[in-house]
Amino acid sequence: MSAVEDRGRSGEAERDPRVRGGLRGISVVLVGLVLGAAFWVVGSRRNTRERGGERVRVEAGHRERAVSSSTARGGRGVAPRETTVAGEGRVRGRVVDEDGAPVGEGQLVLWCATAGGEVARIEGGVLTLDEEGRFEGPACSGEVCPELRHPSRVPAEPWIVVSGTEAVLEARALPRLWGRVVDPDGNPVGGAVVVVTLPPDEDDPSAVLPVVSSRTSSDDDGEFSLARIERPPCDPCRQARDACPDPLVPAGDRVLVTARAPGWGPGAREVWLDEADEADALVEVTLRPAAAMIHGRLLDAGGRPLPRALVLARSEARTHEQHRADAGDGTFAFEALAEGSYTLRAIQDGVEVARREGVEPGQEVDLVLEAALRDVELRLGDARGRPWPEVSVEGGPFGRQRSDGDGRVRAERVAPGTYILRIRPGGRAARAYDLEVPASGATEEGSLPWVEEIELGGEE
């Protein structure tokens, strides 16, 4: 059929009223189907949206992200981190201390407790306090509980704020551990590094350190303080999240306070917390002038230094006191020691290679590794014996390496011993591997490298 004939037939159809009526009917049906599909899509989006595995419902302006039951609540004391509610209205106010002065540091995280007992974080509800302690953020249809994140303060009482009102929230200071670093004559020692740990004889394995931070320094007056941990009061949101467990996590009631400063030997004191809770009753840690140095050499049987080596010096009278010195060039030295003997341990790649006990300050010590060092090579392959390249090998003498195209990694001058390695082929789970490097039987280096073939299982 020619184009002229086709146009002719088309014109006849247009002039035929029956044909025109049929076309209009089909058009109406098509338009109706399109509009119906559009309204259905819009309605679905208003009520349910799929977003990466989580369902979002919007009902009367209230949006709630619902997560699966396996992630909504991780157990007692675990907040439902993936659950949030949209804000409704605004809350505002300021945070002040016990004297009414602004608390211009820290953040607030706004939580919502609904009448049905559910709790969720409010979207956009992480607020930073300004210099005047002021905040403003979204509210919700239930009770709003601000959670204070501050290094040294907690709410004085449970905080609940209401939309549309100006709240004044009091935050009290955490109790503190107070102390001072002094010399034997009682003079302050400023700039001392102060470290707080649990005592070595603490027999409760579940005890936690009872201070917010374990490290600080003394000021020009030799004084220091550390905030002690204390749970905030239990508000309705924390209660609904099971974040008010009873009994509380056990915190130690005594600590070991150690202080170090250049030119001084380290000092330490065991402190009961109820002895050091007043700023005018400081616990003193006394530093004495540093004893003479301990220095020496760490060498192999051929008089060569050990690569990747270090030496540890631990006080035999004060087991909490330990010093560290690098010895990769064959020499080491310890300064700022206290009186008394020390045990020296030479470590290479995590393995002890030499030890000397009863070393006094002022001594010069030679530590010698009698066994010869040797090179070590790992050959990594699959179940068919084919080399496996780009395998991550970490730990021991290998540091962090990847196997080459032949599936090999190599470490030089390794001491005999057992090394725990972490081996991970690309795209697969890591596995632990115990590498045993035997003594070579030689007194000098130059023997063939120790070769270990490791089968990784799969086929790549």
Coordinates of C-alpha atoms in Angstrom, one line a residue:
M1 CA 0.0 0.0 0.0
S2 CA 1.4 3.4 -0.9
A3 CA 1.6 6.4 1.4
V4 CA -1.1 8.2 -0.7
E5 CA -3.5 5.2 -0.2
D6 CA -2.7 5.1 3.6
R7 CA -3.5 8.8 4.0
G8 CA -6.7 8.3 2.1
R9 CA -7.9 5.5 4.3
S10 CA -7.0 7.5 7.4
G11 CA -9.1 10.5 6.1
E12 CA -12.1 8.2 5.5
A13 CA -11.8 6.9 9.1
E14 CA -11.8 10.4 10.5
R15 CA -14.9 11.3 8.5
D16 CA -16.7 8.1 9.8
P17 CA -18.6 9.1 13.1
R18 CA -18.5 5.5 14.4
V19 CA -14.8 5.4 14.1
R20 CA -14.4 8.8 15.8
G21 CA -16.7 7.7 18.7
G22 CA -14.7 4.5 19.3
L23 CA -11.4 6.4 19.4
R24 CA -12.8 8.8 21.9
G25 CA -13.9 5.9 24.1
I26 CA -10.5 4.3 24.1
S27 CA -8.9 7.7 24.9
V28 CA -11.1 8.1 28.0
V29 CA -10.3 4.6 29.2
L30 CA -6.6 5.2 28.8
V31 CA -6.7 8.6 30.6
G32 CA -8.6 7.0 33.5
L33 CA -6.1 4.2 33.9
V34 CA -3.2 6.7 33.9
L35 CA -4.9 8.9 36.5
G36 CA -5.8 6.0 38.7
A37 CA -2.2 4.7 38.7
A38 CA -0.9 8.1 39.6
F39 CA -3.3 8.5 42.5
W40 CA -2.4 5.0 43.7
V41 CA 1.4 5.8 43.6
V42 CA 0.9 9.0 45.5
G43 CA -1.3 7.4 48.1
S44 CA 1.2 4.6 48.6
R45 CA 4.0 7.1 49.0
R46 CA 2.0 8.9 51.7
N47 CA 1.5 5.8 53.7
T48 CA 4.4 3.5 53.1
R49 CA 7.8 3.9 51.5
E50 CA 10.5 1.3 51.3
R51 CA 13.9 2.8 52.2
G52 CA 16.8 0.3 52.3
G53 CA 14.9 -2.4 54.2
E54 CA 13.1 -0.1 56.7
R55 CA 9.5 0.9 56.4
V56 CA 8.4 4.5 56.8
R57 CA 4.8 5.3 57.8
V58 CA 3.2 8.8 57.7
E59 CA 0.0 9.1 59.7
A60 CA -1.5 12.5 60.6
G61 CA 1.8 14.3 60.2
H62 CA 3.7 11.7 62.4
R63 CA 6.5 9.8 60.8
E64 CA 8.1 6.8 62.3
R65 CA 10.8 4.6 61.0
A66 CA 10.2 1.0 61.9
V67 CA 13.0 -1.4 62.0
S68 CA 12.9 -5.2 62.2
S69 CA 12.5 -6.8 65.6
S70 CA 16.0 -8.2 65.5
T71 CA 17.5 -4.7 65.5
A72 CA 14.9 -2.6 67.3
R73 CA 16.0 -3.5 70.8
G74 CA 19.4 -5.1 71.3
G75 CA 18.8 -6.1 74.9
R76 CA 18.8 -4.5 78.3
G77 CA 20.3 -1.1 78.4
V78 CA 20.7 -0.8 74.6
A79 CA 18.9 2.1 73.0
P80 CA 16.9 1.6 69.8
R81 CA 19.4 3.5 67.7
E82 CA 17.6 3.0 64.4
T83 CA 14.2 4.3 65.5
T84 CA 13.4 8.0 65.1
V85 CA 10.3 10.1 65.1
A86 CA 9.6 13.4 63.2
G87 CA 9.5 16.6 65.2
E88 CA 6.3 18.3 66.0
G89 CA 6.6 21.8 67.4
R90 CA 9.7 23.2 69.0
V91 CA 11.4 23.0 72.4
R92 CA 13.8 25.7 73.7
G93 CA 15.6 26.6 76.8
R94 CA 19.0 26.8 78.5
V95 CA 21.2 24.7 80.7
V96 CA 22.7 26.2 83.9
D97 CA 24.9 25.0 86.7
E98 CA 24.1 24.9 90.4
D99 CA 24.6 28.7 90.7
G100 CA 22.5 29.5 87.7
A101 CA 25.5 30.2 85.4
P102 CA 25.3 29.0 81.8
V103 CA 26.7 25.6 80.9
G104 CA 28.2 26.5 77.5
E105 CA 29.7 23.2 76.6
G106 CA 28.3 19.8 75.4
Q107 CA 25.3 18.5 73.5
L108 CA 21.7 17.5 74.0
V109 CA 20.1 14.5 72.3
L110 CA 16.3 14.8 72.2
W111 CA 14.3 11.6 72.8
C112 CA 10.5 11.2 72.6
A113 CA 8.4 9.0 75.0
T114 CA 4.9 8.4 73.6
A115 CA 1.8 7.7 75.6
G116 CA 2.0 4.1 74.4
G117 CA 5.4 3.6 76.1
E118 CA 7.4 3.7 72.9
V119 CA 10.6 5.7 72.8
A120 CA 12.6 7.1 69.9
R121 CA 15.1 9.8 69.0
I122 CA 13.7 12.9 67.4
E123 CA 14.9 13.6 63.9
G124 CA 17.3 16.6 63.9
G125 CA 17.4 16.5 67.7
V126 CA 21.1 16.6 68.3
L127 CA 21.8 20.1 69.6
T128 CA 25.0 21.9 70.6
L129 CA 24.7 24.2 73.5
D130 CA 25.9 27.8 72.7
E131 CA 28.0 30.0 75.0
E132 CA 24.9 31.0 77.0
G133 CA 23.8 27.3 77.4
R134 CA 20.9 27.9 75.1
F135 CA 19.3 25.3 72.8
E136 CA 16.3 25.0 70.5
G137 CA 15.2 22.0 68.5
P138 CA 12.2 19.8 67.4
A139 CA 9.7 18.5 69.8
C140 CA 7.2 15.6 69.4
S141 CA 3.7 14.6 70.4
G142 CA 4.9 12.9 73.6
E143 CA 7.3 13.8 76.4
V144 CA 10.7 15.2 75.3
C145 CA 13.7 14.0 77.3
P146 CA 17.0 15.8 76.6
E147 CA 20.0 13.6 77.1
L148 CA 23.0 15.6 78.2
R149 CA 26.4 14.7 76.7
H150 CA 29.0 16.5 78.8
P151 CA 32.5 15.6 80.1
S152 CA 31.9 16.6 83.7
R153 CA 28.1 17.2 84.3
V154 CA 24.9 15.3 84.6
P155 CA 21.3 16.5 85.0
A156 CA 20.5 17.4 88.6
E157 CA 17.1 15.7 88.2
P158 CA 15.2 14.0 85.4
W159 CA 14.8 16.4 82.5
I160 CA 11.4 16.7 80.6
V161 CA 10.7 19.6 78.4
V162 CA 7.4 20.7 76.8
S163 CA 6.8 22.2 73.4
G164 CA 6.2 25.9 73.4
T165 CA 7.7 26.7 76.8
E166 CA 11.1 28.0 77.8
A167 CA 12.9 25.4 80.0
V168 CA 15.7 26.0 82.5
L169 CA 17.6 22.8 83.1
E170 CA 20.1 22.4 85.9
A171 CA 23.2 20.3 85.4
R172 CA 25.3 19.5 88.4
A173 CA 29.0 18.8 88.4
L174 CA 30.2 15.2 88.7
P175 CA 32.1 14.3 91.8
R176 CA 35.9 14.5 91.2
L177 CA 39.1 12.9 92.3
W178 CA 41.4 15.7 93.5
G179 CA 45.1 15.5 93.9
R180 CA 48.5 17.2 93.8
V181 CA 51.9 16.2 92.5
V182 CA 54.8 17.4 94.8
D183 CA 58.5 16.8 95.3
P184 CA 60.0 15.5 98.6
D185 CA 59.9 19.0 100.1
G186 CA 56.2 19.5 99.3
N187 CA 56.8 21.9 96.4
P188 CA 54.4 21.5 93.5
V189 CA 55.6 19.7 90.3
G190 CA 53.7 21.2 87.3
G191 CA 53.4 19.5 84.0
A192 CA 53.4 16.0 85.4
V193 CA 51.5 13.3 83.4
V194 CA 49.0 11.7 85.8
V195 CA 47.5 8.3 84.9
V196 CA 44.8 6.5 86.9
T197 CA 44.4 2.7 86.7
L198 CA 42.7 0.0 88.8
P199 CA 45.1 -1.4 91.4
P200 CA 47.1 -4.5 90.3
D201 CA 45.4 -6.5 93.0
E202 CA 41.9 -5.6 92.0
D203 CA 40.1 -9.0 92.3
D204 CA 36.8 -8.1 90.6
P205 CA 37.2 -8.8 86.9
S206 CA 34.0 -6.8 86.1
A207 CA 35.1 -3.6 87.9
V208 CA 35.4 -0.6 85.7
L209 CA 37.6 2.5 86.1
P210 CA 35.6 4.9 88.2
V211 CA 36.8 8.1 86.4
V212 CA 35.6 9.6 83.1
S213 CA 39.2 9.9 81.7
S214 CA 42.2 8.0 82.9
R215 CA 44.8 10.6 82.0
T216 CA 45.4 14.3 82.9
S217 CA 48.3 16.6 83.9
S218 CA 49.1 18.7 86.9
D219 CA 48.9 22.5 86.6
D220 CA 51.5 25.1 87.8
D221 CA 50.4 24.5 91.4
G222 CA 50.9 20.7 90.9
E223 CA 47.1 20.1 91.2
F224 CA 45.0 17.8 89.1
S225 CA 41.4 16.5 89.1
L226 CA 39.4 13.9 87.2
A227 CA 35.6 13.6 87.0
R228 CA 34.2 10.4 88.4
I229 CA 31.6 8.4 86.6
E230 CA 28.0 8.6 87.7
R231 CA 24.8 7.7 86.0
P232 CA 22.4 10.5 85.2
P233 CA 18.9 10.4 86.9
C234 CA 16.4 8.1 85.2
D235 CA 13.9 10.0 83.0
P236 CA 10.9 8.4 81.3
C237 CA 12.9 7.9 78.0
R238 CA 15.7 6.1 79.8
Q239 CA 13.3 4.0 81.7
A240 CA 11.5 2.9 78.5
R241 CA 14.9 2.1 76.9
D242 CA 15.9 -0.1 79.8
A243 CA 18.8 2.3 80.3
C244 CA 18.4 2.4 84.1
P245 CA 19.7 -1.0 85.1
D246 CA 19.9 -2.1 88.7
P247 CA 22.4 -2.8 90.1
L248 CA 24.7 -0.3 88.4
V249 CA 27.9 -1.4 86.6
P250 CA 30.4 -2.0 89.4
A251 CA 33.0 0.7 89.6
G252 CA 36.2 0.4 91.6
D253 CA 36.3 2.2 94.9
R254 CA 40.0 2.6 94.9
V255 CA 42.5 3.5 92.1
L256 CA 46.2 3.6 91.6
V257 CA 47.4 7.2 90.7
T258 CA 50.8 7.3 88.9
A259 CA 52.7 10.5 88.1
R260 CA 55.7 11.1 85.8
A261 CA 57.6 14.3 85.0
P262 CA 60.9 15.0 83.2
G263 CA 63.8 14.8 85.6
W264 CA 61.9 12.9 88.2
G265 CA 61.4 9.3 89.0
P266 CA 57.8 8.1 88.7
G267 CA 55.6 8.2 91.8
A268 CA 52.5 6.3 92.6
R269 CA 49.9 6.1 95.3
E270 CA 46.8 3.9 95.9
V271 CA 43.8 6.1 96.6
W272 CA 40.4 5.3 98.1
L273 CA 37.9 7.5 96.3
D274 CA 36.3 8.8 99.5
E275 CA 39.7 10.1 100.5
A276 CA 40.0 12.4 97.5
D277 CA 36.6 13.8 96.9
E278 CA 37.2 17.3 98.3
A279 CA 39.1 20.1 96.5
D280 CA 40.6 21.3 99.8
A281 CA 41.7 17.8 100.9
L282 CA 44.1 16.9 98.0
V283 CA 45.7 13.5 97.8
E284 CA 49.5 14.0 97.2
V285 CA 51.7 12.0 94.9
T286 CA 55.4 12.5 95.6
L287 CA 58.0 12.4 93.0
R288 CA 61.7 11.9 93.9
P289 CA 64.7 12.9 91.8
A290 CA 65.3 10.5 89.0
A291 CA 67.8 7.7 89.6
A292 CA 70.7 7.1 87.3
M293 CA 70.0 5.8 83.8
I294 CA 69.9 2.1 82.7
H295 CA 71.4 1.8 79.3
G296 CA 72.9 -0.9 77.2
R297 CA 73.0 -2.9 73.9
L298 CA 70.8 -5.5 72.3
L299 CA 72.6 -7.7 69.8
D300 CA 72.5 -11.1 68.2
A301 CA 75.3 -13.6 68.5
G302 CA 77.2 -12.0 65.7
G303 CA 77.1 -8.6 67.3
R304 CA 74.5 -7.2 65.0
P305 CA 71.3 -5.3 66.1
L306 CA 67.9 -6.9 65.9
P307 CA 65.5 -5.1 63.6
R308 CA 62.0 -4.2 65.0
A309 CA 63.3 -4.7 68.6
L310 CA 62.4 -2.9 71.8
V311 CA 63.3 -3.3 75.5
L312 CA 60.9 -3.1 78.5
A313 CA 62.0 -2.2 82.0
R314 CA 59.6 -3.2 84.8
S315 CA 60.2 -2.3 88.4
E316 CA 60.5 -5.4 90.6
A317 CA 59.1 -3.5 93.6
R318 CA 56.3 -1.6 91.8
T319 CA 54.9 -3.9 89.2
H320 CA 52.7 -1.1 87.8
E321 CA 55.8 0.8 86.7
Q322 CA 57.1 0.0 83.3
H323 CA 59.3 1.8 80.8
R324 CA 59.9 1.2 77.1
A325 CA 62.8 2.0 74.8
D326 CA 63.4 1.3 71.1
A327 CA 66.4 -0.9 70.4
G328 CA 66.3 -1.3 66.6
D329 CA 69.8 0.2 66.2
G330 CA 71.2 -2.1 68.9
T331 CA 71.2 0.4 71.8
F332 CA 68.6 1.4 74.4
A333 CA 68.4 3.7 77.4
F334 CA 65.9 4.4 80.2
E335 CA 65.7 7.7 82.0
A336 CA 63.5 9.0 84.8
L337 CA 63.7 5.8 86.8
A338 CA 62.9 5.4 90.5
E339 CA 65.1 3.6 93.1
G340 CA 65.2 -0.2 93.1
S341 CA 65.9 -3.0 90.7
Y342 CA 64.3 -3.6 87.3
T343 CA 63.7 -6.6 85.0
L344 CA 64.6 -6.0 81.4
R345 CA 62.9 -7.9 78.6
A346 CA 64.0 -7.6 74.9
I347 CA 61.1 -8.1 72.5
Q348 CA 61.2 -8.6 68.7
D349 CA 58.0 -8.9 66.7
G350 CA 56.1 -9.7 69.9
V351 CA 58.4 -12.5 71.1
E352 CA 60.7 -12.3 74.1
V353 CA 64.3 -12.9 72.9
A354 CA 66.3 -12.0 76.0
R355 CA 65.8 -11.2 79.7
R356 CA 67.8 -9.8 82.6
E357 CA 66.6 -9.5 86.2
G358 CA 67.9 -7.4 89.1
V359 CA 69.2 -4.6 87.0
E360 CA 69.9 -1.4 89.1
P361 CA 69.8 2.2 87.9
G362 CA 73.3 3.3 86.7
Q363 CA 74.1 -0.1 85.2
E364 CA 75.1 -0.8 81.6
V365 CA 73.7 -4.0 80.3
D366 CA 74.4 -6.2 77.2
L367 CA 71.5 -8.3 76.1
V368 CA 72.5 -11.0 73.6
L369 CA 70.3 -13.3 71.5
E370 CA 72.2 -16.6 71.3
A371 CA 70.1 -18.2 68.6
A372 CA 70.7 -17.1 65.0
L373 CA 68.1 -15.1 63.1
R374 CA 66.8 -16.4 59.9
D375 CA 64.6 -15.2 57.0
V376 CA 61.0 -16.5 56.8
E377 CA 58.9 -17.0 53.7
L378 CA 55.2 -17.8 53.4
R379 CA 53.8 -19.4 50.3
L380 CA 50.0 -19.0 50.1
G381 CA 47.9 -21.1 47.8
D382 CA 44.5 -22.6 47.2
A383 CA 43.4 -26.2 47.4
R384 CA 44.9 -27.0 44.0
G385 CA 48.3 -25.6 44.9
R386 CA 48.0 -22.5 42.8
P387 CA 49.5 -19.3 44.3
W388 CA 47.1 -16.8 45.8
P389 CA 48.2 -13.2 45.3
E390 CA 47.0 -10.1 47.2
V391 CA 46.5 -12.0 50.4
S392 CA 46.7 -9.7 53.5
V393 CA 49.2 -11.0 56.1
E394 CA 49.4 -9.1 59.4
G395 CA 51.3 -9.7 62.7
G396 CA 54.6 -10.9 63.9
P397 CA 57.6 -10.1 61.7
F398 CA 55.4 -9.3 58.6
G399 CA 53.8 -6.2 59.9
R400 CA 51.3 -5.6 57.2
Q401 CA 52.1 -7.2 53.9
R402 CA 50.3 -8.6 50.8
S403 CA 51.4 -11.6 48.9
D404 CA 53.0 -11.1 45.5
G405 CA 52.0 -12.6 42.2
D406 CA 53.5 -15.9 43.3
G407 CA 51.6 -15.9 46.6
R408 CA 54.6 -15.1 48.7
V409 CA 55.4 -12.8 51.6
R410 CA 58.9 -12.6 53.3
A411 CA 60.3 -11.3 56.5
E412 CA 64.0 -10.8 57.2
R413 CA 66.0 -11.7 60.3
V414 CA 63.3 -13.4 62.4
A415 CA 64.0 -14.9 65.8
P416 CA 62.8 -18.4 66.6
G417 CA 59.4 -18.5 68.3
T418 CA 55.7 -18.7 67.8
Y419 CA 53.9 -15.9 66.0
I420 CA 50.2 -15.4 65.6
L421 CA 49.3 -14.1 62.2
R422 CA 46.1 -12.7 60.7
I423 CA 45.6 -13.9 57.1
R424 CA 42.8 -12.6 54.9
P425 CA 42.4 -13.4 51.2
G426 CA 40.6 -10.7 49.2
G427 CA 36.9 -10.7 49.8
R428 CA 37.0 -13.5 52.4
A429 CA 36.9 -13.7 56.2
A430 CA 40.2 -13.4 58.0
R431 CA 41.7 -16.4 59.9
A432 CA 44.3 -16.8 62.6
Y433 CA 47.4 -18.8 61.9
D434 CA 50.1 -19.9 64.4
L435 CA 53.5 -19.7 62.7
E436 CA 56.2 -21.7 64.5
V437 CA 59.7 -20.6 63.4
P438 CA 62.2 -23.2 64.7
A439 CA 65.8 -22.5 65.6
S440 CA 68.1 -23.0 62.6
G441 CA 70.8 -24.9 64.5
A442 CA 73.4 -22.5 63.2
T443 CA 75.2 -20.0 65.4
E444 CA 75.5 -17.5 62.5
E445 CA 73.1 -16.2 59.9
G446 CA 73.2 -17.4 56.4
S447 CA 71.2 -20.5 56.6
L448 CA 68.4 -21.1 54.1
P449 CA 65.1 -19.2 54.8
W450 CA 62.4 -21.1 56.7
V451 CA 59.5 -21.7 54.2
E452 CA 56.0 -22.3 55.3
E453 CA 53.3 -23.4 52.8
I454 CA 49.8 -22.3 53.8
E455 CA 46.7 -23.7 52.1
L456 CA 43.8 -21.2 52.2
G457 CA 41.2 -23.7 51.0
G458 CA 39.1 -22.1 48.2
E459 CA 39.8 -21.8 44.6
E460 CA 40.4 -18.4 43.2

